[in-house]
Coordinates of C-alpha atoms and ligand atoms in Angstrom, one line a residue:
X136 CA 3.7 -25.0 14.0
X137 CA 5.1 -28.0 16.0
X138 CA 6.2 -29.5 12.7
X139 CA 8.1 -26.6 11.5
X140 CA 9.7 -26.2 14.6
X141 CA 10.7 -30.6 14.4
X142 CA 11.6 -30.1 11.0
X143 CA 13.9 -27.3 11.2
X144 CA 14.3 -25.1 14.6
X145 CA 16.3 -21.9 12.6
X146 CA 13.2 -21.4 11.0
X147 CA 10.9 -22.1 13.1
X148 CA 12.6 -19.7 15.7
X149 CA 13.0 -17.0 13.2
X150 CA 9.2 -17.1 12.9
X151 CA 8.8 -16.9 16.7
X152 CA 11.2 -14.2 16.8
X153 CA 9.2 -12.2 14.0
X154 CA 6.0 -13.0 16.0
X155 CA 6.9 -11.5 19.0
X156 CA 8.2 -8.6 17.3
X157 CA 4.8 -7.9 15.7
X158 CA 3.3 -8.4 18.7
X159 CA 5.1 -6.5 21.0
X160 CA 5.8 -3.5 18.7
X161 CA 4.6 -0.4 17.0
X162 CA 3.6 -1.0 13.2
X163 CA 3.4 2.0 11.5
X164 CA 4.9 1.2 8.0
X165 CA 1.9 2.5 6.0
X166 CA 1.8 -0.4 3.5
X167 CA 1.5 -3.1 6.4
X168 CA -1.0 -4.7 8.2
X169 CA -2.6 -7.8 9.9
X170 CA -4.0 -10.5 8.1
X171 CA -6.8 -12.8 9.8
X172 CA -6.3 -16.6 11.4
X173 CA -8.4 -18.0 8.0
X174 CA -6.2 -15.6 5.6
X175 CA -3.8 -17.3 7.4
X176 CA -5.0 -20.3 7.1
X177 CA -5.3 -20.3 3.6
X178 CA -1.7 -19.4 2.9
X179 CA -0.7 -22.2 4.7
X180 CA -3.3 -24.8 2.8
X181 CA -2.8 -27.5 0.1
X182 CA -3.4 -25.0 -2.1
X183 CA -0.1 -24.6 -2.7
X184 CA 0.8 -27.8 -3.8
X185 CA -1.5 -27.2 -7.3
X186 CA -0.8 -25.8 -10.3
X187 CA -3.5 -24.2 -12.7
X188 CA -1.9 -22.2 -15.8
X189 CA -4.9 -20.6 -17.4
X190 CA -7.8 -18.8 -15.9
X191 CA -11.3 -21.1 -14.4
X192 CA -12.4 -23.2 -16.7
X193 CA -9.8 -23.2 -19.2
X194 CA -7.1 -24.6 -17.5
X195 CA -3.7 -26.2 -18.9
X196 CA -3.8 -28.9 -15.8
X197 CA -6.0 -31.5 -14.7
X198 CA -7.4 -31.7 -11.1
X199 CA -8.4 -27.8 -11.5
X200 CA -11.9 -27.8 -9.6
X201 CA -11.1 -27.1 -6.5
X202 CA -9.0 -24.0 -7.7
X203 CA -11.1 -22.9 -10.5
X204 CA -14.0 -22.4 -7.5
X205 CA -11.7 -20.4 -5.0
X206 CA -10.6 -18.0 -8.0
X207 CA -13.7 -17.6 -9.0
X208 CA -15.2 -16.4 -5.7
X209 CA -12.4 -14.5 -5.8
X210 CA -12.9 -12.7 -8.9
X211 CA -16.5 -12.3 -7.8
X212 CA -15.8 -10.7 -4.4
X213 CA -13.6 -8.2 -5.8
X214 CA -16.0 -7.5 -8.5
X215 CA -18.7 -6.6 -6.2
X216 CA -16.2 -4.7 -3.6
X217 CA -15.0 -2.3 -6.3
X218 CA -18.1 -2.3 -8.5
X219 CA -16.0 -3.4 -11.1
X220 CA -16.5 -5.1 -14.7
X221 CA -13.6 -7.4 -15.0
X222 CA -11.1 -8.9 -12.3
X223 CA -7.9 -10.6 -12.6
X224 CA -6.8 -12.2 -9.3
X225 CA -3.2 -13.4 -10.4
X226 CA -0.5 -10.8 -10.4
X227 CA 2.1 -12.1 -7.6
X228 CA 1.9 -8.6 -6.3
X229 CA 1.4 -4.6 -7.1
X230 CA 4.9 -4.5 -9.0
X231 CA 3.8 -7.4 -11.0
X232 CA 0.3 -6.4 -11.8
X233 CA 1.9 -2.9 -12.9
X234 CA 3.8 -4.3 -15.0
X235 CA 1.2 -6.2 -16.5
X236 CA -0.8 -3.4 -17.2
X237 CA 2.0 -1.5 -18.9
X238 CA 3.1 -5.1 -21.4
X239 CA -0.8 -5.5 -22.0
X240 CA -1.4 -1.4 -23.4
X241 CA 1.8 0.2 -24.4
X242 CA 4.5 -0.3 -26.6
X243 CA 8.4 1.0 -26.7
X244 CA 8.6 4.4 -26.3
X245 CA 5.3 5.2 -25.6
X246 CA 4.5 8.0 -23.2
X247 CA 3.2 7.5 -19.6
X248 CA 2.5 10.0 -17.4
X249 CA 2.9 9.9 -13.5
X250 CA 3.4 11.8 -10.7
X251 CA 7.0 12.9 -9.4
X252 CA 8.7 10.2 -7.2
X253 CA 9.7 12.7 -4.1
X254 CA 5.9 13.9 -4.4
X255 CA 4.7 10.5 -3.6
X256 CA 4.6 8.5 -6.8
X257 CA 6.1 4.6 -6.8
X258 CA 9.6 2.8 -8.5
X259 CA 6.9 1.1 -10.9
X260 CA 5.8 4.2 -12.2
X261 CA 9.1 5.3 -13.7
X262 CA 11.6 6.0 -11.2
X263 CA 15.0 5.6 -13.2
X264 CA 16.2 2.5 -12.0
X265 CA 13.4 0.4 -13.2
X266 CA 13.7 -1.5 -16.3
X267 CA 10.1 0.2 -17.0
X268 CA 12.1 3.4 -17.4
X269 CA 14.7 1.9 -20.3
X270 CA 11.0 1.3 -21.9
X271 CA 8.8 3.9 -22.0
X272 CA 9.3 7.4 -21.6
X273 CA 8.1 8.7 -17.8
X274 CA 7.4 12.7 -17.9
X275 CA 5.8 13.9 -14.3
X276 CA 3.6 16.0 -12.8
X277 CA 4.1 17.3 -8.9
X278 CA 1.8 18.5 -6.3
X279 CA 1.0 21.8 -5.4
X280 CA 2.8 23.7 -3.0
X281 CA -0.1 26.0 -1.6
X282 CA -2.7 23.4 -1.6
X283 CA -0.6 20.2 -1.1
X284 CA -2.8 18.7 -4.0
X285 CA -1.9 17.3 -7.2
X286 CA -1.1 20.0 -9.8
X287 CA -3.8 19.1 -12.4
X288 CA -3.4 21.6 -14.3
X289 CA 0.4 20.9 -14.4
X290 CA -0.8 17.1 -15.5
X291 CA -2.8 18.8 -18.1
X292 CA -0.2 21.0 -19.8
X293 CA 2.0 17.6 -20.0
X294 CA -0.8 15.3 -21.0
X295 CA -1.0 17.7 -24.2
X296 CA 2.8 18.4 -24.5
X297 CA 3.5 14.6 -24.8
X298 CA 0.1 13.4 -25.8
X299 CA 0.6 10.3 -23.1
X300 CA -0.7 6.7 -23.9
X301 CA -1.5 6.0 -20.5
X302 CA -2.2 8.6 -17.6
X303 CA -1.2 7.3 -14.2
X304 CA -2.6 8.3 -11.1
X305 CA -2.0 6.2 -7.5
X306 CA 0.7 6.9 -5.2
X307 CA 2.7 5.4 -1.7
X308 CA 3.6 8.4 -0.1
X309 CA 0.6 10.7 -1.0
X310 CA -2.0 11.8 1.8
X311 CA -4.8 13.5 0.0
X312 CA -8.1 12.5 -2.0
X313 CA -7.6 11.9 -6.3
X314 CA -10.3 13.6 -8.4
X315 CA -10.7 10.9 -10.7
X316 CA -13.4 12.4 -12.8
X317 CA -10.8 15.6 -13.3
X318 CA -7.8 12.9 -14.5
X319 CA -10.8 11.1 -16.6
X320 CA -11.5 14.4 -18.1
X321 CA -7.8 15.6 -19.1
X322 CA -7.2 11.9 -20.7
X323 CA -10.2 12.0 -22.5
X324 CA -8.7 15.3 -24.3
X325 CA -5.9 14.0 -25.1
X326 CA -7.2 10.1 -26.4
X327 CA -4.6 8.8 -23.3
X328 CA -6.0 5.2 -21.0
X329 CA -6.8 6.0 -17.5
X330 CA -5.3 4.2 -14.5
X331 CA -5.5 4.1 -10.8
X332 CA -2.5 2.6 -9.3
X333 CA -5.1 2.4 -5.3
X334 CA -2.5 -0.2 -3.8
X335 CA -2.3 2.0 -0.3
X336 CA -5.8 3.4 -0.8
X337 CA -7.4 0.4 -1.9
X338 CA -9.6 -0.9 1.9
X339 CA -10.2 2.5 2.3
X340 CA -12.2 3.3 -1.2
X341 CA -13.5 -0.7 -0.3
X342 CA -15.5 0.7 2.6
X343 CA -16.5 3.7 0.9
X344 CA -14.2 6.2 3.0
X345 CA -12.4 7.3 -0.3
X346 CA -13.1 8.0 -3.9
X347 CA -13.2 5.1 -5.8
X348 CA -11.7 5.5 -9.8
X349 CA -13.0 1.8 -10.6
X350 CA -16.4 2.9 -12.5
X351 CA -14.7 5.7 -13.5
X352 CA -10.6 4.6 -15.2
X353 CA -10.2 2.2 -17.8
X354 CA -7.7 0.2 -15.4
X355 CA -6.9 0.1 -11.9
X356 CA -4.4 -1.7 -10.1
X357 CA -3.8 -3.0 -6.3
X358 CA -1.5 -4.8 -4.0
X359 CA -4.2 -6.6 -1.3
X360 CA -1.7 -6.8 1.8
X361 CA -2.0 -3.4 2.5
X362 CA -4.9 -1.1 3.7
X363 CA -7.0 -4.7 1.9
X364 CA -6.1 -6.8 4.8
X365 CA -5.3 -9.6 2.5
X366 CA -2.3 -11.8 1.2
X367 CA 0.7 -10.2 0.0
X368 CA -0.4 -9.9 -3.7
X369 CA -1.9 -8.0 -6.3
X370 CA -4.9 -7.5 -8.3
X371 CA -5.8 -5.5 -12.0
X372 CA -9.6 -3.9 -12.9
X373 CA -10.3 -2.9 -15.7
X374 CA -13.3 -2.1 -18.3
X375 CA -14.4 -5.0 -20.3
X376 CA -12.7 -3.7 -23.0
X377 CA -9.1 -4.5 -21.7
X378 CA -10.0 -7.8 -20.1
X379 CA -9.1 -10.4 -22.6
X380 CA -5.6 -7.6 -23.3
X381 CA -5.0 -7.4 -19.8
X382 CA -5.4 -11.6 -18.9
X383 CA -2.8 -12.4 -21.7
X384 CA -0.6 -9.9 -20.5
X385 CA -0.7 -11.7 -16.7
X386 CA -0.8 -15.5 -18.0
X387 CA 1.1 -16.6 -20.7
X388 CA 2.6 -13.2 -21.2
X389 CA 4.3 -12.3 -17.5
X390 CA 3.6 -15.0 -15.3
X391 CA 3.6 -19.0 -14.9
X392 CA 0.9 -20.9 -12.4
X393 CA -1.0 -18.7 -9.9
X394 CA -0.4 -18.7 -6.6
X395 CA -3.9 -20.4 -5.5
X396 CA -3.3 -20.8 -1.8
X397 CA -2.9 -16.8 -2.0
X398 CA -6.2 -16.8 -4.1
X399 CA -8.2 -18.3 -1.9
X400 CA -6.8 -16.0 0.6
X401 CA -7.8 -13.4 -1.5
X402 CA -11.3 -14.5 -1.7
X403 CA -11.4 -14.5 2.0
X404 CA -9.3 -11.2 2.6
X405 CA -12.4 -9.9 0.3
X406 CA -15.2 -11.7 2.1
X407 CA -14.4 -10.0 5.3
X408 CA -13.9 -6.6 3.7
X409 CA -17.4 -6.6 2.6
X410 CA -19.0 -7.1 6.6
X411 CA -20.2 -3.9 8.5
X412 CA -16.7 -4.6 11.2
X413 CA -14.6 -3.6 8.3
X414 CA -16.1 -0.5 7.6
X415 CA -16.1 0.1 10.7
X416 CA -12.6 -0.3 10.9
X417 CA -12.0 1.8 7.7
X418 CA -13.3 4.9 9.2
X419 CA -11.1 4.5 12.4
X420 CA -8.2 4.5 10.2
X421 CA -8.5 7.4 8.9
X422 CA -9.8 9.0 12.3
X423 CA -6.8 7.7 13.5
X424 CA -4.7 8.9 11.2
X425 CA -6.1 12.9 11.7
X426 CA -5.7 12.5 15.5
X427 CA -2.1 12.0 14.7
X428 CA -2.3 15.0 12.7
X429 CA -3.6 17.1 14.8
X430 CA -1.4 15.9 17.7
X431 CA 2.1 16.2 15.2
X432 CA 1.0 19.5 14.7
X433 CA 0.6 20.8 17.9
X434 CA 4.2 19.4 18.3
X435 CA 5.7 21.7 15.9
X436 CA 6.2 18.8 13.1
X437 CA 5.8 19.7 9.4
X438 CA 3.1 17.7 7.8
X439 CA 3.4 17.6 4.0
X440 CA 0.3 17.9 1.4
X441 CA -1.4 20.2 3.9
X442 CA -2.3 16.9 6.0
X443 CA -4.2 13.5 5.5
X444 CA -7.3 12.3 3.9
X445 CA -6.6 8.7 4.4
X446 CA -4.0 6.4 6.1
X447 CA -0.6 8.1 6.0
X448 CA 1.2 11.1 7.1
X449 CA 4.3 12.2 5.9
X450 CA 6.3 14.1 7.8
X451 CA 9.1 17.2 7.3
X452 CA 11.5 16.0 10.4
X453 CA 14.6 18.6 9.3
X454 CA 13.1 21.3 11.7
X455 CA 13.7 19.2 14.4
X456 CA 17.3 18.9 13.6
X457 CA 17.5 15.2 12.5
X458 CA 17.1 13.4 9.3
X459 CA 14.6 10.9 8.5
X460 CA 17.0 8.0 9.1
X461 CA 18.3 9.2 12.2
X462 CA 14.4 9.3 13.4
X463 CA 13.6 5.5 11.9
X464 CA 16.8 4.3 13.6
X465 CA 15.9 5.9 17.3
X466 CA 12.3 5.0 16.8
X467 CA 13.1 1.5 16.1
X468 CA 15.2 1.3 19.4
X469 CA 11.8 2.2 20.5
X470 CA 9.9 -0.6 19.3
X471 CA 8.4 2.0 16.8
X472 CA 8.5 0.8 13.3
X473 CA 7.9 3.4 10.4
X474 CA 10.0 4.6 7.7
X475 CA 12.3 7.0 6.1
X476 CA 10.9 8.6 3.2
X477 CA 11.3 11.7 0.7
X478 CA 9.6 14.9 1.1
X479 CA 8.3 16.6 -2.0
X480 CA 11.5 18.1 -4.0
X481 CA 13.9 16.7 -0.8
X482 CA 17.6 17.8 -1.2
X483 CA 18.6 14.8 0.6
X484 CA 19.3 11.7 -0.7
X485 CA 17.0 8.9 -0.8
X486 CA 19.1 6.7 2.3
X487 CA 19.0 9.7 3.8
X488 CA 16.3 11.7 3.1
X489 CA 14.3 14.4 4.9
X490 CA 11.1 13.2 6.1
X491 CA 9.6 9.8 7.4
X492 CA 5.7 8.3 6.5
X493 CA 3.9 6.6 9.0
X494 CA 0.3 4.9 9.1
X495 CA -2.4 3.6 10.8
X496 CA -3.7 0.6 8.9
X497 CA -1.9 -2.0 11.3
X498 CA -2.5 -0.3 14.6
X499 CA -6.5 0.2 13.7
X500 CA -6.7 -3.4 12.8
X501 CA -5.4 -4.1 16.9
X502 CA -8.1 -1.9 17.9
X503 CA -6.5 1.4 19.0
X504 CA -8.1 4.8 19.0
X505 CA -7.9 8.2 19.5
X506 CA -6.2 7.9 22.7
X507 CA -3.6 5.5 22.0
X508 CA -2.6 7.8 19.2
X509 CA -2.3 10.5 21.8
X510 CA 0.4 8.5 23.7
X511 CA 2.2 7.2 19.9
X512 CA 2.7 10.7 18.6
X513 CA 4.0 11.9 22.5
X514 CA 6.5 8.6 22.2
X515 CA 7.7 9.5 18.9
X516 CA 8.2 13.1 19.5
X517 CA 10.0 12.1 23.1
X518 CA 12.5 10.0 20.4
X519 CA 12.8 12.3 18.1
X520 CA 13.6 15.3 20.5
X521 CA 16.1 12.9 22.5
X522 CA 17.7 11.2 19.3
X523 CA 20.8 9.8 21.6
X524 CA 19.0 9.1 24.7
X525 CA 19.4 5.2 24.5
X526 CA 18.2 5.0 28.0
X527 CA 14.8 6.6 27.1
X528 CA 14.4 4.8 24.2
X529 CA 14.5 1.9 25.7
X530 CA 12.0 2.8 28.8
X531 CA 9.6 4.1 25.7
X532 CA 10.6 0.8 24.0
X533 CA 9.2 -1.0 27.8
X534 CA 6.0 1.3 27.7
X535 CA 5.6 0.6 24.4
X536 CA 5.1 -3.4 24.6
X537 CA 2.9 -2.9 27.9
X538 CA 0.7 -0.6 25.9
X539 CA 0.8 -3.3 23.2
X540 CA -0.2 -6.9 24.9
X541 CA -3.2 -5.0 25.9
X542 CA -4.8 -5.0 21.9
X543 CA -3.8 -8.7 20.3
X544 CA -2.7 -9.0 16.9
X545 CA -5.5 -11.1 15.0
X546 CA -4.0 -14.9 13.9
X547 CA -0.7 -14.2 16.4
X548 CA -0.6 -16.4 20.1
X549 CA 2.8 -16.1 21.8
Ligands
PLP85 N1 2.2 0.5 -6.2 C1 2.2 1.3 -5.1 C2 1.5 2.6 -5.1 C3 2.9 0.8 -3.9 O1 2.9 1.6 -2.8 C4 3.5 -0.4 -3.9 C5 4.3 -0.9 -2.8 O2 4.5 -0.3 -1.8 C6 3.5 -1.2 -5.1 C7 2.8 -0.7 -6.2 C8 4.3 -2.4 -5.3 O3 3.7 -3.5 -4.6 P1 4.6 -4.8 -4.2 O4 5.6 -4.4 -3.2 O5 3.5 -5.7 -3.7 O6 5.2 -5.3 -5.5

């Protein structure tokens, strides 16, 4: 980046700075991850520089040829990937593409139906401070308590109260498995659209290590910067039915010109999630993430929705006589990143709430195994158990970055 850093040093530093911190730290934010040098690459191409309202082929711009073949392999990649019957590449991200979704099927005050927010469900899909919320009405559903699954039959007994337009399944902070073919069933009773919000999930049902509700839903949405590997962006599926609904609703109806250098990133993100390495990789994630499991629990932590099935744990930290806040501000003394989060039905507030989530997308793309989340889990519990230790922290924060340098972060030299 010499000509960044000529151009303007603040930047260029602030970059550096971020580098290093990825580099030399802990990433277990759930939704994160490492992109590769050519996703890179393509963010950072003359791709940029063109604009291309419309879709391939039917462009409002000249000069479109160059684009219209990058979204196009695109659109084909994910179509194979997900098995699915119609792709559209250009939501700017998963908000976005929800959004989107909701424009292109629903009306004012129809019904959706989602799950709880505090049981794992996201803003987009009702939380009252969304303008989605002022819109349409939101009942929800919960999870079980003695299973840590969704309640379906509670989704059931709303789906016929409320007689829902659109059923909504897909979460951030939930650990377990969907039955797809269950939801399918209870929307098909009730004449309500199907759809899979898999924006955590999405790599993971990719490579086959999770169910996947694309043959299944009507409509299925994703970011791709998160278990993906991809650009920060987003993505909608659907049945061929909804295509031509659902491509009005993202351009002319939501958005402006697509972001094409993030397309073509995309397309590439895609590419290397179809190779043999990244199922490899998929598998390890979630071997990763039961290791951690089984290691919190030997600790004495409180792991919510009766443990993991795919990337994430959440994680009851009151019994250890701390908040979720106080544990993401220790841990990140410790070079540790993860976050804060909600337990199912938390009395706490949401700045300051019970629990924390943590993942192992980011960490399995450096390489790191079963014994390295071993050591993770011992540093986090040392943290948590010595909240004001500042001295400790910072000799984990030391052992930390040693442990580190030894797996490189793909597309990052410092
Ligand atoms: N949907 C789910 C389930 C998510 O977890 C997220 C983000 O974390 C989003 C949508 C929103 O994605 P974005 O932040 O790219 O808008």
């Amino acid at each position: 980046m010499s000509n960044l850093q000529t151009e303007d040093q603040k930047v260029f530093d602030a970059i550096e700075k971020e580098k290093r911190r990825q580099v030399e730290g802990l990433e277990l934010i759930p939704s994160e991850n490492y992109v590769s040098g050519p996703v890179l690459e393509c963010l950072g191409s003359v791709l940029t520089n063109k604009y291309s309202e419309g879709y391939s082929g039917k462009r409002y711009y000249g000069g479109c040829e160059n684009v219209d073949t990058v979204e196009t392999l695109a659109i084909e990649r994910a179509k194979s990937l997900f098995n699915a019957e119609h792709v559209n590449v250009q939501p700017l991200s998963g908000a976005p593409a929800n959004i989107a979704v909701y424009s292109a099927v629903l009306k004012e005050h129809d019904t959706v139906i989602g799950m709880d927010l505090s049981h794992g469900g996201h803003l987009t899909h009702g939380h009252p401070v969304t303008w989605m919320a002022k819109l349409f009405n939101f009942p929800r559903y919960k999870t079980k308590k003695d299973t840590g699954e969704i309640d379906y039959e509670e989704m059931e007994e709303l789906a016929i109260k409320h007689n829902p337009k659109l059923l909504l399944v897909g979460y951030s902070a939930y650990s377990r498995d969907i039955d797809y073919e269950r939801v399918q069933a209870i929307a098909d009773k009730v004449g309500a659209i199907t759809m899979a919000d898999i924006a955590h999930i999405a790599g993971l049902i990719a490579a086959g290590e999770m169910n996947n509700p694309v043959p299944i839903f009507d409509i299925v949405t994703t970011t791709t910067h998160k278990t993906l590997r991809g650009p920060r962006g987003g993505m909608i599926m659907c049945k061929e039915k909804y295509a031509k609904k659902i491509d009005k609703a993202v351009f002319p109806g939501l958005q402006g010109g697509p972001h094409e250098n993030n397309i073509a990133a995309k397309a590439v993100a895609f590419l290397e999630d179809s190779k043999p390495e990244y199922k490899q990789y998929a598998l390890q994630v979630k071997k990763n993430a039961k290791q951690m499991q089984k290691k919190f629990k030997e600790k004495g932590y409180e792991i919510m929705f009766k443990g993991t099935e795919n990337h994430l744990l959440l994680i009851d930290v009151t019994n250890k006589g701390i908040t979720g806040s106080q544990a993401q501000e220790a841990l990140d003394d410790a070079g540790i990143t993860l976050n804060k989060n909600m337990i199912p039905d938390d009395q706490r507030s949401p700045m300051d709430p019970s629990g924390i989530r943590l993942g192992t997308p980011a960490i399995t793309t450096r390489g790191m195994k079963e014994a390295e989340m071993d050591k993770i889990v011992d540093w986090i519990d040392r943290v948590i158990t010595n909240i004001d230790d500042h001295e400790l922290h910072k000799t984990i924060k030391e052992e930390v970055k040693e442990m580190c340098l030894n797996f490189p972060v793909p597309g990052i030299k410092i």
